[in-house]
Coordinates of C-alpha atoms and ligand atoms in Angstrom, one line a residue:
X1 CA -62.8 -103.2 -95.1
X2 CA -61.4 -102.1 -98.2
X3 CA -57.8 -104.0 -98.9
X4 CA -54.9 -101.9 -98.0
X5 CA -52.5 -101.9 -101.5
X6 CA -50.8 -99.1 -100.5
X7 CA -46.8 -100.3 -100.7
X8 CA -45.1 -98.0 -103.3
X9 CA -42.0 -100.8 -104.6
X10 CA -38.8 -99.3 -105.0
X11 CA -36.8 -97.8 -107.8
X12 CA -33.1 -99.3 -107.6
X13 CA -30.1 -98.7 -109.3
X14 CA -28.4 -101.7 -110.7
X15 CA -24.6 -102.4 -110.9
X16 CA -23.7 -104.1 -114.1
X17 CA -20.1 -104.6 -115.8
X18 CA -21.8 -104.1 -118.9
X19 CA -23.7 -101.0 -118.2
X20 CA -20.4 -99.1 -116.8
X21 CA -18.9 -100.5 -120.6
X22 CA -21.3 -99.0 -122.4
X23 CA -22.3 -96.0 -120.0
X24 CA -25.8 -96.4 -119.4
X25 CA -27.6 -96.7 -116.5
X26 CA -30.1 -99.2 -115.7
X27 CA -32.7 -99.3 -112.8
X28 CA -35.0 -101.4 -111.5
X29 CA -38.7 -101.1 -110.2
X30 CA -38.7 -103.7 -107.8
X31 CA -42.1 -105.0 -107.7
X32 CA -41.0 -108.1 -106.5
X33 CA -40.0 -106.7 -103.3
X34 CA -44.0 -105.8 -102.9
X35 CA -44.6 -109.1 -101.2
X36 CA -43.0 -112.8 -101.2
X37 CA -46.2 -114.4 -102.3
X38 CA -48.4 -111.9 -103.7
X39 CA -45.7 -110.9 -106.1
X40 CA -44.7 -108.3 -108.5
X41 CA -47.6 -107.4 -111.5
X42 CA -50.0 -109.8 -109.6
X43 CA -50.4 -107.8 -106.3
X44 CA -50.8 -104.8 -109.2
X45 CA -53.3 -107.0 -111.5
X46 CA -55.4 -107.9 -108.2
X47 CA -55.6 -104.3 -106.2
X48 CA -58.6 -103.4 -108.3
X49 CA -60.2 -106.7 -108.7
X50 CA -60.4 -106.8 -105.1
X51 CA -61.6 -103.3 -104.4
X52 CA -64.2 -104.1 -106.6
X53 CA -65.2 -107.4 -105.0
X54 CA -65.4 -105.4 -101.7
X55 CA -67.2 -102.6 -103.5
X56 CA -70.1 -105.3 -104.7
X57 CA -70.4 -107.0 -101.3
X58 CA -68.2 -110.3 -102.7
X59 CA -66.3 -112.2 -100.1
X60 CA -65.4 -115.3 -102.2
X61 CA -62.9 -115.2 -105.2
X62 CA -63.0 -118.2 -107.5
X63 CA -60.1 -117.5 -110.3
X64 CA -58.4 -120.5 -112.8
X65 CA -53.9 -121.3 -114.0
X66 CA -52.0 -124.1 -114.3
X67 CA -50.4 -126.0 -111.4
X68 CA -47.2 -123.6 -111.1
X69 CA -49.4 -119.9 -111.4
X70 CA -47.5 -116.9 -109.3
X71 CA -51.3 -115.5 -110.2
X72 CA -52.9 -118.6 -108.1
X73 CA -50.5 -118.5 -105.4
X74 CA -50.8 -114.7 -105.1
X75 CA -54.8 -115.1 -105.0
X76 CA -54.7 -117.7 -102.5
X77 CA -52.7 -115.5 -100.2
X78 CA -54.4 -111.8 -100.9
X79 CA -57.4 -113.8 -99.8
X80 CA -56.3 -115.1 -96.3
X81 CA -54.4 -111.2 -95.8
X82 CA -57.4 -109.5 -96.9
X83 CA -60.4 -111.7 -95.8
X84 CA -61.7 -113.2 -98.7
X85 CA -62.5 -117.1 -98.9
X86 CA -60.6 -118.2 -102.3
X87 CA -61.2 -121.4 -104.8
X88 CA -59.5 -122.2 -108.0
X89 CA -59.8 -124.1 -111.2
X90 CA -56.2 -125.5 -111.8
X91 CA -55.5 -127.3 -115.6
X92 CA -55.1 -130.5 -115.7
X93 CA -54.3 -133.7 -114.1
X94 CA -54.0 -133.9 -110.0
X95 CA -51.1 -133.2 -108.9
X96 CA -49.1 -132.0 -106.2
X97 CA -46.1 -129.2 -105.8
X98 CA -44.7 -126.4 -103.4
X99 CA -47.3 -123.9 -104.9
X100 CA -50.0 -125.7 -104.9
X101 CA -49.0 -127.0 -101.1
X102 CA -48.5 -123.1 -100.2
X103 CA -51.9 -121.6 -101.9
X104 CA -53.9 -125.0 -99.8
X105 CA -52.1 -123.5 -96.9
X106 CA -53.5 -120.4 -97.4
X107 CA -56.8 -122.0 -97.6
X108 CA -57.6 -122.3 -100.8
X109 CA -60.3 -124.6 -102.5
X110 CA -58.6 -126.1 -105.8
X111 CA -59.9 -128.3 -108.1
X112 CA -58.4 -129.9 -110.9
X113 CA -60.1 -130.2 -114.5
X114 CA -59.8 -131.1 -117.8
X115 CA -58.3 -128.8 -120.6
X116 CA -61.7 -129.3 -122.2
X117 CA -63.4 -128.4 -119.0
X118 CA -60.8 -125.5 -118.6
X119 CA -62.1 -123.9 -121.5
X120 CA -65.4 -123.0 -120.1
X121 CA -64.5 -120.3 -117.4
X122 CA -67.8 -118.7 -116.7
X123 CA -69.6 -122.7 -116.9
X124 CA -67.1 -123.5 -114.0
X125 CA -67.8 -120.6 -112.0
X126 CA -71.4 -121.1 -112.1
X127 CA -70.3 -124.6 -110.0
X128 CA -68.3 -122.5 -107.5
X129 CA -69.5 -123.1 -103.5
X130 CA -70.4 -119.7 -102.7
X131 CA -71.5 -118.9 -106.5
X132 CA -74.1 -116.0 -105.1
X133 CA -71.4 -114.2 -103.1
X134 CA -68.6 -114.8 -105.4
X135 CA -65.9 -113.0 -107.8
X136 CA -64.7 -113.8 -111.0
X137 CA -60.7 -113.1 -111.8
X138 CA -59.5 -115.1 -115.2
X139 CA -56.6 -116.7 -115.2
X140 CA -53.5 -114.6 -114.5
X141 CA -55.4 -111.8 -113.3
X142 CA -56.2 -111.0 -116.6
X143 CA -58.6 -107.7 -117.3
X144 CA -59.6 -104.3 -117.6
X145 CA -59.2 -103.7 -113.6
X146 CA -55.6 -105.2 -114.0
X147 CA -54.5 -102.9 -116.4
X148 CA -56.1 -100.1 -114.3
X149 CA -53.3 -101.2 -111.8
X150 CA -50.7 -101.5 -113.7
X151 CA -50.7 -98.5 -114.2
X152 CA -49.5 -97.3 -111.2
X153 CA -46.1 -99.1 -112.0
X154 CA -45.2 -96.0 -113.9
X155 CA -47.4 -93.3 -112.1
X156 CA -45.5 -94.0 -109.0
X157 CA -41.8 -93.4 -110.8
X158 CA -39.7 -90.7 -109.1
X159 CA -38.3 -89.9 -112.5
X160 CA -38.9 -90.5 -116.8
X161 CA -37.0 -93.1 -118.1
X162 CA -35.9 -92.9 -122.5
X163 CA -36.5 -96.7 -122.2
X164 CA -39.1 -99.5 -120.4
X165 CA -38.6 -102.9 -120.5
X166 CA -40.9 -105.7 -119.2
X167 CA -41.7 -109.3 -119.6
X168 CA -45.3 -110.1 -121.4
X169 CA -47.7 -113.4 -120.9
X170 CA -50.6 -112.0 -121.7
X171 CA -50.1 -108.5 -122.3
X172 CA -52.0 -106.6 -119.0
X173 CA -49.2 -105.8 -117.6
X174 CA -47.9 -103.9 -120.8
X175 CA -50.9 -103.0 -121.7
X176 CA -50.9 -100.7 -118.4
X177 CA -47.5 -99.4 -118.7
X178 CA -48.3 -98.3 -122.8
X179 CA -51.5 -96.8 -121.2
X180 CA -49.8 -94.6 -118.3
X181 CA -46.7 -93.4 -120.7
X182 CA -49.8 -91.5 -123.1
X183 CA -52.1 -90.4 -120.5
X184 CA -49.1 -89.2 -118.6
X185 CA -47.5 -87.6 -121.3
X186 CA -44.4 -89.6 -120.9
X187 CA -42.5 -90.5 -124.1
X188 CA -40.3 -93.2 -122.8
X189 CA -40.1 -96.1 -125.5
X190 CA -41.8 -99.3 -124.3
X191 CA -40.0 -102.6 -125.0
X192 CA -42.2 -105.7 -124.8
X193 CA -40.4 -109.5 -124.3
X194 CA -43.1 -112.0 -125.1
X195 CA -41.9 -115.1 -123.3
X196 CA -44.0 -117.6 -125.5
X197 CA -43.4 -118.5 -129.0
X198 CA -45.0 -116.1 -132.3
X199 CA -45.2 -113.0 -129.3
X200 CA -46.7 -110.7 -132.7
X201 CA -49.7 -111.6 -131.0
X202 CA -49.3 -109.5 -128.2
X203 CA -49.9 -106.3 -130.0
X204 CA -53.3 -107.5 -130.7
X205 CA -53.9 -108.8 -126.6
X206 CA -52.5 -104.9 -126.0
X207 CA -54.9 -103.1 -128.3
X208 CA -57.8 -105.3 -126.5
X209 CA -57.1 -103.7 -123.3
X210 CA -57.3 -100.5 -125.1
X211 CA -53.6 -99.8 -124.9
X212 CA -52.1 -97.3 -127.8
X213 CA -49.0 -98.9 -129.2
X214 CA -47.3 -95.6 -130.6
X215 CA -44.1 -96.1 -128.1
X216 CA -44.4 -100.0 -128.1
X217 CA -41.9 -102.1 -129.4
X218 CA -41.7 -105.9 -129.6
X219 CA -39.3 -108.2 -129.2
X220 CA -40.7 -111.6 -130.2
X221 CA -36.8 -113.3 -130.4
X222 CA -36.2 -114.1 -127.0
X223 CA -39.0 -116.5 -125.8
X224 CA -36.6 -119.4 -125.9
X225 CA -38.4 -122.0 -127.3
X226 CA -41.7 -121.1 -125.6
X227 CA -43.7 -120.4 -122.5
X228 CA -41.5 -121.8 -119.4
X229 CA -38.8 -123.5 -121.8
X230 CA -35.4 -123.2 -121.4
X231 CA -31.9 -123.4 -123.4
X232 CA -28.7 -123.7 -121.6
X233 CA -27.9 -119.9 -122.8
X234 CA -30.9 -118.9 -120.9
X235 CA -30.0 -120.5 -118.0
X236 CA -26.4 -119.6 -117.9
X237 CA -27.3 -116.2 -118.2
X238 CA -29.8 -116.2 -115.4
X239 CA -26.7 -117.8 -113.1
X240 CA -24.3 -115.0 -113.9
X241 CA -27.0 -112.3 -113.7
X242 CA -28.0 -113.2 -110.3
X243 CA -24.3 -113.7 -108.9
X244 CA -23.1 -110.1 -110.4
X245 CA -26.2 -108.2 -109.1
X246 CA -27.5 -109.9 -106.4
X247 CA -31.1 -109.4 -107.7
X248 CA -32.9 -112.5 -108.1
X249 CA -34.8 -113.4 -111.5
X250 CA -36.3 -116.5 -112.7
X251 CA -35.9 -117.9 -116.1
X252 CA -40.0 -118.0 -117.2
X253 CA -40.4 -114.2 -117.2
X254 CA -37.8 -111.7 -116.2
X255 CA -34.8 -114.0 -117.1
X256 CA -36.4 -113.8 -120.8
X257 CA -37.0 -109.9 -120.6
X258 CA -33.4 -109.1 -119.0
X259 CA -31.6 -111.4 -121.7
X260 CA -33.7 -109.3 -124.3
X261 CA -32.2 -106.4 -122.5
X262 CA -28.7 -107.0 -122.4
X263 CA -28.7 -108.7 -125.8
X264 CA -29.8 -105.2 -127.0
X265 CA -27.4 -103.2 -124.9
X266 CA -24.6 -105.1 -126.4
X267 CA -25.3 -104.1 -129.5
X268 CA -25.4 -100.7 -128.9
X269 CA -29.3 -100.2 -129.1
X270 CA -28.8 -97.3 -126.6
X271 CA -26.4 -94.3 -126.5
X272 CA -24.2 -93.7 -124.1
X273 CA -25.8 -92.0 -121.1
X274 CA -29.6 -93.4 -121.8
X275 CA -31.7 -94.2 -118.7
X276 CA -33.4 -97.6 -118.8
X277 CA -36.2 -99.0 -116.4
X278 CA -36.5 -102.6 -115.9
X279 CA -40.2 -103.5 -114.4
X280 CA -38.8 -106.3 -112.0
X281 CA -42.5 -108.6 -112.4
X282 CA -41.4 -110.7 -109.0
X283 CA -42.8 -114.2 -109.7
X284 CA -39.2 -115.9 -108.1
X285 CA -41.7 -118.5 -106.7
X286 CA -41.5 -119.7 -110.1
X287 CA -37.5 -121.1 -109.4
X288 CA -39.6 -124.0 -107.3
X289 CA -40.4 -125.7 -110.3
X290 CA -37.0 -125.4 -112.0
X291 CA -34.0 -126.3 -109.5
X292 CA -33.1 -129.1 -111.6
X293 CA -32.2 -126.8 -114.1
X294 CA -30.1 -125.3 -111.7
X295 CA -27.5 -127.9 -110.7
Ligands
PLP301 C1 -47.5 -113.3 -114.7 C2 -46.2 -112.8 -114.9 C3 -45.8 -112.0 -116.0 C4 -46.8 -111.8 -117.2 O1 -47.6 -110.7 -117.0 P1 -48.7 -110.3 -118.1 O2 -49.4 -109.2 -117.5 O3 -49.6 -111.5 -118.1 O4 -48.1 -110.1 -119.4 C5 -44.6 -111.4 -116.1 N1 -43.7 -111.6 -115.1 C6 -43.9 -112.4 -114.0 C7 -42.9 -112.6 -113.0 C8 -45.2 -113.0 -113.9 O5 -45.5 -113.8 -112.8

């Protein structure tokens, strides 16, 4: 059976004080109403890993993150929906957490092992249980078949957008949007929020995947002190957001990208009747690991 990955996510218009101020409008792609677990850019960076797995008679997946990845969790649950057995390689000590608790639940193998050990993929796989029926997918999806579906993030919009704005880890995600704005003819800038520190080497993840960066821009000044730090701004800012919208973000990705974004609004980056896309990357699972934060 070839997984079913049809779900289109929706485009949504978001009501902002600040947008009405400045007279621009400001939508959504909501890929994190795709699925509660196999969320956002993940369900897009696995569609294509999966077909393939199908495609070469593979009904084991064996992927690798740390302890709080939305790319395990996501795995562990595509697997149980679709009918693939799943095992992971998670960094680091043993330990235990709601993520880790739901991707078990969804019956997935884990194993926990050394940064050293960590480093060696492909050596790891070679140790999986089912290693002659099984699937490689590095850690957060990452890959030529993600980019292929991400993709579809802009193929699927209704209408062109001057700007695009998403949140970057490793870059396949942005990767596929910069790829499906040339192909597609599309000349919507691309904005690019690296949410770990020195993001300039982003551009460089991006041309690996083959992406031109003509219509990219970066901007490397919002990570925050690094990958899943905080400040108090940050925080604050993810608070109000949420309460004025009523769109949930969290503050390790889209928090990061949609503070870029308003930062830039307010100082009158756009004109005045500009249409912005936001690519909503889901990954609210991630709030699990940060409710102290919170109170
Ligand atoms: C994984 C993740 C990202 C990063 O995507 P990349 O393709 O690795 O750049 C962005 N947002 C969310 C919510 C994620 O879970």
């Amino acid at each position: 059976m070839t997984p079913d990955f049809s779900f289109h996510s929706p485009e949504q218009k978001i009501r902002h004080p600040l947008y009405t101020q400045k007279g621009i409008e400001v939508c959504f792609k909501r890929d994190d109403m795709i699925h509660p677990f196999i969320s956002g850019n993940k369900w897009r960076k696995l569609k294509y890993n999966l077909i393939k797995a199908t495609e070469e008679n593979k009904k084991h997946i064996v992927t690798f993150g740390g302890a709080w990845s939305n790319h395990i969790l996501a795995t562990s649950c595509a697997g149980a929906t679709f009918g693939y057995s799943t095992e992971a390689f998670i960094r680091g000590e043993e330990v235990e957490n709601p993520i880790l608790t739901m991707c078990k639940l969804f019956g997935m193998q884990l194993h926990f092992v050394s940064r050293e050990a960590y480093q060696h993929k492909k050596e790891l796989f070679t140790t999986s249980i089912h290693r002659d029926h099984a699937y490689f997918i590095d850690e957060g999806g990452y890959g030529i078949e993600a980019v292929r579906g991400c993709k579809e993030i802009i193929t699927e919009l209704s209408t062109p957008y001057q700007h695009i704005f998403c949140a970057a880890g490793t870059g396949t995600t942005a990767a596929g949007l910069a790829l499906a704005l040339a192909e597609n003819e599309l000349n919507s800038q691309l904005h690019v929020v690296p949410v770990l520190k020195g993001g300039d080497f982003m551009a460089e993840e991006m041309k690996k995947l083959r992406a031109p960066l003509q219509q990219t821009i970066l901007h490397t000044d919002y990570h925050f002190g690094g990958y899943a730090k905080t400040t108090p701004e940050l925080i604050a800012f993810v608070k109000d957001f949420v309460a004025q919208t009523g769109v949930m973000v969290e503050p390790i990705y889209t928090g990061k990208a949609l503070f870029a974004l308003h930062h830039l609004i307010e100082q009158n980056t756009f004109q005045v009747g500009e249409r912005i896309l936001f690519i909503h990357t889901g990954g609210l699972t991630g709030l699990l690991g940060m409710l102290d934060k919170f109170n």
